[in-house]
Coordinates of C-alpha atoms and ligand atoms in Angstrom, one line a residue:
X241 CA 107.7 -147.2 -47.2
X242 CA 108.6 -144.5 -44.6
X243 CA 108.2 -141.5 -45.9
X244 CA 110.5 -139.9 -43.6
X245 CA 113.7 -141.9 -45.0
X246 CA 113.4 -141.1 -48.2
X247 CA 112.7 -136.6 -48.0
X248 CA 115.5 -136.3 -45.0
X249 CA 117.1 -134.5 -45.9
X250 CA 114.6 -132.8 -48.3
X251 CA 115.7 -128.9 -48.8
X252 CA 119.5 -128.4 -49.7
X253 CA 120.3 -124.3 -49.4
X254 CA 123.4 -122.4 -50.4
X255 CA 124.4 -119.6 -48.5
X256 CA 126.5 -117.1 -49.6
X257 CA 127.3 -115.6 -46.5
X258 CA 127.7 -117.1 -42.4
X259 CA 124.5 -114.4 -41.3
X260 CA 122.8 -115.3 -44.2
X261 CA 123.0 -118.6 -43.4
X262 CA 121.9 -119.1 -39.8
X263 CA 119.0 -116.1 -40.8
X264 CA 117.4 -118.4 -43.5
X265 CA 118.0 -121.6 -40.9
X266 CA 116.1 -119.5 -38.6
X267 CA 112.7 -119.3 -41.1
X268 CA 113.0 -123.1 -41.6
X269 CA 113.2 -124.4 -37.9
X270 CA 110.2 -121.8 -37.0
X271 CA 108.2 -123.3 -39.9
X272 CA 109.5 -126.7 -38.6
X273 CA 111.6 -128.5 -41.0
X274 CA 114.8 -130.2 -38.9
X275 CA 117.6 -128.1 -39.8
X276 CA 121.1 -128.1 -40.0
X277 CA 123.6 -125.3 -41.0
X278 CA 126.9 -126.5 -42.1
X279 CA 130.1 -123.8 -42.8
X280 CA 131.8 -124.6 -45.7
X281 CA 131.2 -127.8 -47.2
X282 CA 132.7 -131.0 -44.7
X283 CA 136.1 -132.3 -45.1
X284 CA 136.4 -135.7 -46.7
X285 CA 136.9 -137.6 -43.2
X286 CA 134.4 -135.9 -41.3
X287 CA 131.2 -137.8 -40.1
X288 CA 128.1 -135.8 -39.5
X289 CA 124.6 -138.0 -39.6
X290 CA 122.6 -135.6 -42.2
X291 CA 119.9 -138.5 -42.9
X292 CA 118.4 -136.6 -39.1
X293 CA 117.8 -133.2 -40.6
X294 CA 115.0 -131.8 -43.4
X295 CA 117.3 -128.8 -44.5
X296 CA 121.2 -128.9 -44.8
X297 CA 121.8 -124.7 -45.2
X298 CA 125.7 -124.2 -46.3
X299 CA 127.3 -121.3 -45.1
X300 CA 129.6 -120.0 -48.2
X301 CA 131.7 -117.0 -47.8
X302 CA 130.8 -115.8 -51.8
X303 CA 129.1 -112.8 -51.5
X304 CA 132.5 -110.8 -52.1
X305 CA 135.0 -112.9 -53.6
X306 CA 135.7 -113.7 -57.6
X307 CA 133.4 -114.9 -59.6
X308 CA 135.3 -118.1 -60.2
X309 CA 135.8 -118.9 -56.4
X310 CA 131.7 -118.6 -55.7
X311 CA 130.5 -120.4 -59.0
X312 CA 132.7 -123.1 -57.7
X313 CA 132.2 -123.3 -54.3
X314 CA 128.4 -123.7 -55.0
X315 CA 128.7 -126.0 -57.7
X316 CA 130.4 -128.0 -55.2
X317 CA 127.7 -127.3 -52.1
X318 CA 125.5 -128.3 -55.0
X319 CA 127.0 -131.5 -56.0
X320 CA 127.8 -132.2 -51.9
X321 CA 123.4 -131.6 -51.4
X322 CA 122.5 -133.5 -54.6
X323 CA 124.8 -136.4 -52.8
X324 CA 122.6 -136.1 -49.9
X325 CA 119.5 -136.5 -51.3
X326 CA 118.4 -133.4 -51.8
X327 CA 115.5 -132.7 -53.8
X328 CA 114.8 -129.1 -53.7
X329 CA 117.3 -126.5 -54.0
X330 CA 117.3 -122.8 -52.4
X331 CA 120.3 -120.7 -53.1
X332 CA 120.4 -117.6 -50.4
X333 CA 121.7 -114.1 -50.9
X334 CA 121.0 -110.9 -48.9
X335 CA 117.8 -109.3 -48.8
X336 CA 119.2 -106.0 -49.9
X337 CA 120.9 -107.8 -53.1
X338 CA 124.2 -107.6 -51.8
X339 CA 126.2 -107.9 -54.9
X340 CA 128.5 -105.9 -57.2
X341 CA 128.4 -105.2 -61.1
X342 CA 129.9 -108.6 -62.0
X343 CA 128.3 -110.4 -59.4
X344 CA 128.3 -113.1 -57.7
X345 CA 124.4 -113.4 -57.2
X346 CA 123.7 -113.5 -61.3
X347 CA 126.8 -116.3 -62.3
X348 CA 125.8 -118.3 -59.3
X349 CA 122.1 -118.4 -60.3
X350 CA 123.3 -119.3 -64.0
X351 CA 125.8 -122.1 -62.6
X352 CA 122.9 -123.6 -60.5
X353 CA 120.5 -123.9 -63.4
X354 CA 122.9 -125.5 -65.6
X355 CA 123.8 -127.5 -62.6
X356 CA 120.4 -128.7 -61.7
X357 CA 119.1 -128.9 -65.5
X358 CA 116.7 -126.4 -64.9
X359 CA 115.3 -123.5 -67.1
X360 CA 113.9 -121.1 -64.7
X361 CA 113.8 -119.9 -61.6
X362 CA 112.5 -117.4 -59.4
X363 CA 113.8 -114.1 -57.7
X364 CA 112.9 -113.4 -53.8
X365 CA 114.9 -111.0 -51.7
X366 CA 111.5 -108.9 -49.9
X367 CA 111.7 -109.6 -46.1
X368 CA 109.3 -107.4 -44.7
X369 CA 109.7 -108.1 -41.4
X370 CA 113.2 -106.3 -41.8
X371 CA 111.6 -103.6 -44.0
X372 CA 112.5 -105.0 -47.6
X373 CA 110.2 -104.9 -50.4
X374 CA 109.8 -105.4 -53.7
X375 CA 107.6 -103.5 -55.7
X376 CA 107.4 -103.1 -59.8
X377 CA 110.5 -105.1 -59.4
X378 CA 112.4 -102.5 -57.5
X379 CA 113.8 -103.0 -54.0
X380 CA 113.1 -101.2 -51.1
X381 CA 115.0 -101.0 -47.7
X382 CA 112.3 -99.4 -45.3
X383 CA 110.5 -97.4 -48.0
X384 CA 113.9 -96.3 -49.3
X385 CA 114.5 -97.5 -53.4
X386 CA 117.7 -99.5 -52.4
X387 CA 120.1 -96.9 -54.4
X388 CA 119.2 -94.4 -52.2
X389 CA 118.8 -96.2 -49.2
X390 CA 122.5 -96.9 -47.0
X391 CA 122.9 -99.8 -49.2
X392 CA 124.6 -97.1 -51.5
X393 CA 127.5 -96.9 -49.3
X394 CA 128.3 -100.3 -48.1
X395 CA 132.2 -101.0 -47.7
X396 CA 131.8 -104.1 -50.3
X397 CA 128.9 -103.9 -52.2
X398 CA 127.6 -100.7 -52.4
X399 CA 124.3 -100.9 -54.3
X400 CA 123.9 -98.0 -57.1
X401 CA 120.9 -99.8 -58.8
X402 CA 117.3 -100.7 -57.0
X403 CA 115.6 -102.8 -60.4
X404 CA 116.3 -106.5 -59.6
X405 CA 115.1 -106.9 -63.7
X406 CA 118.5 -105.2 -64.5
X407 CA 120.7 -106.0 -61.8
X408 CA 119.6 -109.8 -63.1
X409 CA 120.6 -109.1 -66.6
X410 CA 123.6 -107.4 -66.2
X411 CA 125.4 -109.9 -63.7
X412 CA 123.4 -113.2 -65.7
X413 CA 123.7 -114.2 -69.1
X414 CA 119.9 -115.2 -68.7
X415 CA 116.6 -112.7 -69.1
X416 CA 114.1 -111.4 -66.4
X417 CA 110.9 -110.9 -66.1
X418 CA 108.8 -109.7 -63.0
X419 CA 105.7 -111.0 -61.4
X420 CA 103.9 -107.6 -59.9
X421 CA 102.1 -107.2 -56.7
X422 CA 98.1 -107.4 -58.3
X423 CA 99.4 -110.6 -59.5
X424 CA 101.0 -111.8 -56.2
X425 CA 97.9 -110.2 -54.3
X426 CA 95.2 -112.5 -56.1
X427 CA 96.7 -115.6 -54.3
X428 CA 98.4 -119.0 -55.3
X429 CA 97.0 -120.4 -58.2
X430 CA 97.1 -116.8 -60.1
X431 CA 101.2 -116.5 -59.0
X432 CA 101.5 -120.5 -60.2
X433 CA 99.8 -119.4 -64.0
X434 CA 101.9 -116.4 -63.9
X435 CA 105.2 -118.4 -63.0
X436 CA 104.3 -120.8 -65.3
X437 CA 103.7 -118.3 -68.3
X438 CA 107.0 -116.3 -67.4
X439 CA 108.8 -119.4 -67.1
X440 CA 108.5 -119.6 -71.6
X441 CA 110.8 -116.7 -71.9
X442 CA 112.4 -115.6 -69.1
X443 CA 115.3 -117.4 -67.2
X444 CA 114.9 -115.3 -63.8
X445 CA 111.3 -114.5 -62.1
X446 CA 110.8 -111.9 -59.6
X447 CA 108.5 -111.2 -57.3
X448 CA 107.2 -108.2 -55.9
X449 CA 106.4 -108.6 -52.2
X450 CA 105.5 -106.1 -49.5
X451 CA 103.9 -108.1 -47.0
X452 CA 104.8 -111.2 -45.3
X453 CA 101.2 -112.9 -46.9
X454 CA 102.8 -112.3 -50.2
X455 CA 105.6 -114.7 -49.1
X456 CA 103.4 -117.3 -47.9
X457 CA 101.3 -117.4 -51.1
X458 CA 104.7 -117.2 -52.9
X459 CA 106.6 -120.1 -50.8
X460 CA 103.1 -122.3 -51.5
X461 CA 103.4 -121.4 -55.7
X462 CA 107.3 -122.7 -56.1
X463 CA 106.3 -126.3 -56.2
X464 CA 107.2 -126.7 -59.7
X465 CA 111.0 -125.1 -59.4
X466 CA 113.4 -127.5 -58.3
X467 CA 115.7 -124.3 -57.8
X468 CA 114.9 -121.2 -56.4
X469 CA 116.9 -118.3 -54.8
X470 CA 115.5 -115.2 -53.1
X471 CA 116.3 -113.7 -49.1
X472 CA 114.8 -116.3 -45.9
X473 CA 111.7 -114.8 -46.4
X474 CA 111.1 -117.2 -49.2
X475 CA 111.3 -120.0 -47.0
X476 CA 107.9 -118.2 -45.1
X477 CA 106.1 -121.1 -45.6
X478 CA 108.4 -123.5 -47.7
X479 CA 107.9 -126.3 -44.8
X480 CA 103.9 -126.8 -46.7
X481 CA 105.7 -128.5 -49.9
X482 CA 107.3 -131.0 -47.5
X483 CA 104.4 -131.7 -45.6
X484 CA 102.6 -132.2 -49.0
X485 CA 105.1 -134.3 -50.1
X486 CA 104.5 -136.7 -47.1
X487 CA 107.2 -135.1 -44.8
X488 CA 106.3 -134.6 -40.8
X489 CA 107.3 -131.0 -39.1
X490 CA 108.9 -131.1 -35.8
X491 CA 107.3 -129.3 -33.5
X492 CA 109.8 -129.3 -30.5
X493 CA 110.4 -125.5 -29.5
X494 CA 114.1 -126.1 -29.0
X495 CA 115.2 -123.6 -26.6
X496 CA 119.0 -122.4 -26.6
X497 CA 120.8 -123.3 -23.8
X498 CA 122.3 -120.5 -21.7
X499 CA 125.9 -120.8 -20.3
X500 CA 128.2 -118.3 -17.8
X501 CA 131.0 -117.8 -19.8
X502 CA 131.4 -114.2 -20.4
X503 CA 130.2 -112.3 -23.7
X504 CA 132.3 -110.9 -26.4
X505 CA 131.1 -109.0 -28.9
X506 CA 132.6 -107.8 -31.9
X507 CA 131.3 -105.4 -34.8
X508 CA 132.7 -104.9 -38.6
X509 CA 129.6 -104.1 -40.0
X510 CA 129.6 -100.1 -41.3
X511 CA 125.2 -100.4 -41.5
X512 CA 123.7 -97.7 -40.2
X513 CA 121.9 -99.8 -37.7
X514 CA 124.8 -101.3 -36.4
X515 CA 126.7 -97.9 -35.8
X516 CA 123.6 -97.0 -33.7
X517 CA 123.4 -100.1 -31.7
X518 CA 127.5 -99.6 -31.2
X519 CA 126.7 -96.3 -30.0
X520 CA 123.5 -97.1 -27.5
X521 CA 125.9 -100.3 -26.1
X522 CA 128.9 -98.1 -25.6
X523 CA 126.9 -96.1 -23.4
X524 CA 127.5 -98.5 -20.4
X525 CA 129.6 -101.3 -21.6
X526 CA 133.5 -101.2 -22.1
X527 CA 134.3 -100.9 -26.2
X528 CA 137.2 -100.4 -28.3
X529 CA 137.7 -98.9 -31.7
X530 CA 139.7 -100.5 -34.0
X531 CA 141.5 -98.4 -36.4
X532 CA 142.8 -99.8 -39.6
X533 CA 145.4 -97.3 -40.3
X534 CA 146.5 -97.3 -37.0
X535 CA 146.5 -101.3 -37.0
X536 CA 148.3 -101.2 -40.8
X537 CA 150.9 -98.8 -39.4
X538 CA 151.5 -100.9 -36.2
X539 CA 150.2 -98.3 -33.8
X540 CA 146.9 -100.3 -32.9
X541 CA 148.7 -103.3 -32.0
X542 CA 147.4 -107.0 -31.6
X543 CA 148.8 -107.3 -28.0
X544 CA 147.5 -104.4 -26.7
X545 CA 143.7 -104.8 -28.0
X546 CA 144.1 -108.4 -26.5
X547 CA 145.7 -107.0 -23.1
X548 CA 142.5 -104.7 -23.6
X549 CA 139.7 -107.6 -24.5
X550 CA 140.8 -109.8 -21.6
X551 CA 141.2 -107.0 -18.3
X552 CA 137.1 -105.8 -19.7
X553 CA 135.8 -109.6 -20.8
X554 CA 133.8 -109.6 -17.3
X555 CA 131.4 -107.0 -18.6
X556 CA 131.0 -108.1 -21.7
X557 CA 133.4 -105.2 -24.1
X558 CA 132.7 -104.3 -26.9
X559 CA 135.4 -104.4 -30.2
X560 CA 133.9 -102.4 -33.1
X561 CA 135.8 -101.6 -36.4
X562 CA 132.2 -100.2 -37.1
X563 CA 132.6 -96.5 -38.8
X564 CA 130.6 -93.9 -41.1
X565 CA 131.4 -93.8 -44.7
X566 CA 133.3 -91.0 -44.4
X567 CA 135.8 -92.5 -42.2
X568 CA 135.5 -95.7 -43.8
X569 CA 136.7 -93.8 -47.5
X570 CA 139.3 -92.7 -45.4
X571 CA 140.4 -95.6 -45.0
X572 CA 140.0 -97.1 -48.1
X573 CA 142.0 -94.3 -50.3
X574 CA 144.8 -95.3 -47.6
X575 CA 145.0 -99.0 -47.4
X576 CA 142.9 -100.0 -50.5
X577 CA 138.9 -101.5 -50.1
X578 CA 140.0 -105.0 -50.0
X579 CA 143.1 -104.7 -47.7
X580 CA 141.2 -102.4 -45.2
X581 CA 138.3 -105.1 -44.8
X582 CA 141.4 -108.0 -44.4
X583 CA 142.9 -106.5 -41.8
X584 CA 139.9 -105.8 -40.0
X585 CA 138.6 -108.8 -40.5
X586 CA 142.2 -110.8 -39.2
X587 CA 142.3 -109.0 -35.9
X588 CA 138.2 -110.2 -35.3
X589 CA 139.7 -113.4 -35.9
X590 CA 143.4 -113.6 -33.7
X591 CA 141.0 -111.8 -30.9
X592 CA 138.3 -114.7 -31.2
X593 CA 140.8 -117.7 -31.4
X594 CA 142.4 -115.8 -28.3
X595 CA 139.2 -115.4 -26.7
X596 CA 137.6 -119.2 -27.5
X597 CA 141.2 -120.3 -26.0
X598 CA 140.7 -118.4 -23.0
X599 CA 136.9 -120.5 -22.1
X600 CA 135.2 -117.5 -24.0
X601 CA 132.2 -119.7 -24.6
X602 CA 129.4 -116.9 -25.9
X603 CA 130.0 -114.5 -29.2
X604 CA 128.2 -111.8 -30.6
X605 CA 129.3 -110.8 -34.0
X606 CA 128.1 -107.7 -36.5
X607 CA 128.4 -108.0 -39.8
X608 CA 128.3 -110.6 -42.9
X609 CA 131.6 -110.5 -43.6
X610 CA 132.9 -110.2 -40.3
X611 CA 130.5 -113.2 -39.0
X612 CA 131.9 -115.4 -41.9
X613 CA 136.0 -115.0 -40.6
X614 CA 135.0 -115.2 -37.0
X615 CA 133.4 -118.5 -37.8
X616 CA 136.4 -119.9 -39.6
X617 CA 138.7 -118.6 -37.5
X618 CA 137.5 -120.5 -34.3
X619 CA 137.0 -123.7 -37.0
X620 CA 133.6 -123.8 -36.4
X621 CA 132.4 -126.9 -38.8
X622 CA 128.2 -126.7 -38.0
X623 CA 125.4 -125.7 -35.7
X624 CA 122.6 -126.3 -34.2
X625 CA 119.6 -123.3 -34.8
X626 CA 118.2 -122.4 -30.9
X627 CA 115.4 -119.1 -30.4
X628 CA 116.0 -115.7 -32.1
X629 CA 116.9 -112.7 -30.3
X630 CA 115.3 -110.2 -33.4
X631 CA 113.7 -112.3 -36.9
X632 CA 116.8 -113.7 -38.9
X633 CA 118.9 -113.6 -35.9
X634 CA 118.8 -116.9 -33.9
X635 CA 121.6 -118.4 -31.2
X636 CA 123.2 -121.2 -33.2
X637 CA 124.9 -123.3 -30.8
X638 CA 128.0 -125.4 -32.6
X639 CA 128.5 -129.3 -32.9
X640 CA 131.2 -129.7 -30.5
X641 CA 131.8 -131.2 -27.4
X642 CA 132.2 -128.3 -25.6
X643 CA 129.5 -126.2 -27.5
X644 CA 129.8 -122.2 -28.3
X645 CA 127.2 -119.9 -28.9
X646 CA 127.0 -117.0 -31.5
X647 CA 124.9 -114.4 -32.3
X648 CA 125.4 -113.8 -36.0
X649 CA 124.0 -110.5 -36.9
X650 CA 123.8 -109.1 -40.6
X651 CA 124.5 -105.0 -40.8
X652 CA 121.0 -103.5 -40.7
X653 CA 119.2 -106.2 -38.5
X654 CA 117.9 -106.0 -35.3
X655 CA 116.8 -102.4 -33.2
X656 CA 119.0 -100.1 -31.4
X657 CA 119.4 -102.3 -28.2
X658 CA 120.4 -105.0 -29.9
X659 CA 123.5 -106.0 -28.6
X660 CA 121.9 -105.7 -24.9
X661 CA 119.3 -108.0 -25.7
X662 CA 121.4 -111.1 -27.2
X663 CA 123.8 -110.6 -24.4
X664 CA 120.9 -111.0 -22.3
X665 CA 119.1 -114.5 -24.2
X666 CA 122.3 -115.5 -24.3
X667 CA 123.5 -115.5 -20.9
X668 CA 120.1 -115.3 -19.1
X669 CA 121.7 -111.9 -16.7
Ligands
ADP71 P1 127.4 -105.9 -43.2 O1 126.7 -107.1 -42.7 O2 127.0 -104.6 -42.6 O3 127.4 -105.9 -44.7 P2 130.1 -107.0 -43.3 O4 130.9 -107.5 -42.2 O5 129.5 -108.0 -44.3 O6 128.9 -106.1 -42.7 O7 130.9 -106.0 -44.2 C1 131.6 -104.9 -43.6 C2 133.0 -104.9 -44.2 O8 133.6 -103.6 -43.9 C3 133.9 -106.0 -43.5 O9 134.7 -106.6 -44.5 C4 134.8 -105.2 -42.6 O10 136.0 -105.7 -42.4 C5 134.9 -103.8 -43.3 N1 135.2 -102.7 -42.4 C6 134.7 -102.6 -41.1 N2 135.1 -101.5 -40.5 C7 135.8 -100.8 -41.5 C8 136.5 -99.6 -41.5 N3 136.6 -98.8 -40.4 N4 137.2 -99.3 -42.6 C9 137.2 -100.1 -43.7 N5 136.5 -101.2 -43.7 C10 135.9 -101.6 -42.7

């Protein structure tokens, strides 16, 4: 029997967010496994061959909304993979635990278990190669304990705890327990006894991690867990399970292909990172600021920022809604937290459908959030994962006939000169 028909496609992963998404699809094509992304789940008439791909990653947009909406939509993403063929399971959530009080991260891991009939499973957000750790079970964003780091003042999810053991408990119904680094040091039979021996009591294993060795002995010690959730780095060296299961890696270095169509780029995210690379582009590149209460109060208006976007799309401009959290709890005692990210997130999207209208062939999009209404705005069903600019930001190109690029960048990735750069992979100028 050909081994190949029956593990394609092998891996099914639930994303909660678009950047999430095409970061984790980014591990699995550089480790080799044939992957797809997919936003949203497909319509019922819609035909896409899946039986060519390794991985299926689904884009969700359930990092912010209510509980109800992203247990569901997973279970479904769930039911869609099992459908498929699936036989391993990876749901995806930030590295930096994006998540508030009553969720989503802890329901969805409940719902998933119950889901997949499983008892366990394990706990992963380190990514050390963007500067988060995990030690004694607390996270760390670039030596910074996650409460203290600018995690705490996120427009969504601010993050007031840095103990995964606790954030676990109080969003799950479930108990923790956490695997520590002289463990996770010793090597992959020592983190499979370990798993094993947590796996009695507790419902949710972490894992401390502070080095990107720790995530391949961890990746090669999850054999046993048919479900398991952590940030991409967990998918270091996932590709070893498939090739031990008889699977075959593809070892074509696809590149992205590189079109003329202008650049737009657009930036919601608040990170600290992104403000910086908004200011270093601004610095000889057309860009706008959007202002909610202007926008809200009609004096930002949607023709004008258009009539802006299109006499600058030659040099590739700049939109950014991107502000410090001072200005941004300006403008959430004004308009309300929810209704502030809406509207900022609705004029991304009427300026992207203008733009895509208009031949705009090549976006560049800041924030989580932000990336996942740009994408659904311009009906974007699936893509295709090309190079990365920075690690967990690749190209994806989409399915269609007349293909599109996006960057999709979550807040804190990439260096200063990031928006520079992907307008440069993209566009090869
Ligand atoms: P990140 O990847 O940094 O978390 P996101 O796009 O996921 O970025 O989240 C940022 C959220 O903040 C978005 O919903 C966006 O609409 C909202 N936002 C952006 N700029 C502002 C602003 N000036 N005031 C209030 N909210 C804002």
């Amino acid at each position: 029997m050909n081994n190949k028909v029956v593990l394609s496609p092998w891996l099914g992963c639930i994303a909660d967010d678009y950047t999430g998404a095409t970061d984790l699809a980014s591990f699995l094509v550089a480790s080799g496994l044939r992957t797809i992304q997919l936003n949203g789940l497909p319509e019922e008439n819609e035909q896409i061959d899946l039986s060519a791909y390794d991985a299926i990653v689904i884009a969700l947009k359930s990092r912010t909304c209510a509980v109800t909406k992203a247990v569901s939509d997973s279970i479904q993403s769930a039911e869609f993979l099992l459908q498929q063929g699936c036989q391993k399971f990876f749901f995806k959530y930030c590295s930096t635990f994006d998540s508030t009080q009553e969720g989503n991260i802890g329901p969805v891991i409940d719902e998933l278990m119950n889901k997949l009939d499983v008892k366990s499973t394990v706990v992963c957000p380190a990514l050390p190669v963007n500067g988060r750790t995990v030690y004694k079970g607390d996270l760390y964003v670039n030596g910074q304990p996650l409460h203290e780091s600018p995690m705490k003042d996120h427009p969504l999810t601010p993050m007031g705890d840095s103990n995964l053991k606790r954030l676990l408990e109080t969003q799950g119904s479930g108990s923790a327990s956490v695997i520590n680094l002289n463990v996770i040091e010793k090597g992959e039979q020592a983190i499979v006894e370990a798993l094993e021996n947590a796996s009695q009591s507790a419902q949710y294993i972490v894992l401390d991690a502070l080095i990107t060795e720790h995530l391949t002995h961890i990746s090669h010690s999850v054999k046993a867990f048919k479900l398991i959730t952590g940030g991409s780095g967990l998918a270091t060296d996932l590709a070893r399970e498939f090739v031990d299961l008889g699977g075959s890696l593809d070892k074509n270095d696809k590149q992205s292909e590189q079109n003329v169509s202008p650049v737009l780029i657009f930036s919601g995210s608040c990170s600290a990172m992104t403000q910086i690379q908004v200011s270093e582009y601004k610095k000889d590149h057309p860009a706008l600021q959007l202002n909610p209460i202007k926008i809200a109060n009609g004096e930002q208006s949607i023709e004008d920022i258009s009539q802006w976007m299109f006499d600058n799309i030659a040099q590739s401009p700049l939109i950014y809604a991107s502000a410090d959290a001072e200005t941004v709890n300006l403008v959430h005692k004004e308009l309300g937290k929810n209704e502030a990210a809406q509207l900022v997130e609705h004029t991304f999207c009427q300026l992207a459908e203008m733009a895509k209208e208009r031949q705009v062939r090549n976006f560049i999009v800041a924030g989580g959030e932000t990336s996942g209404a740009v994408v659904k705005a311009l009906n974007i069903r699936g893509f295709e994962i090309g190079q990365s600019i920075v690690p967990s930001v690749p190209i994806v190109t989409t399915l269609e006939e007349r293909p599109v690029s996006l960057a999709l960048k979550s807040g804190n990735f990439g260096q200063q000169d990031f928006f520079s750069k992907a307008k440069r992979k993209m566009t090869c100028s």
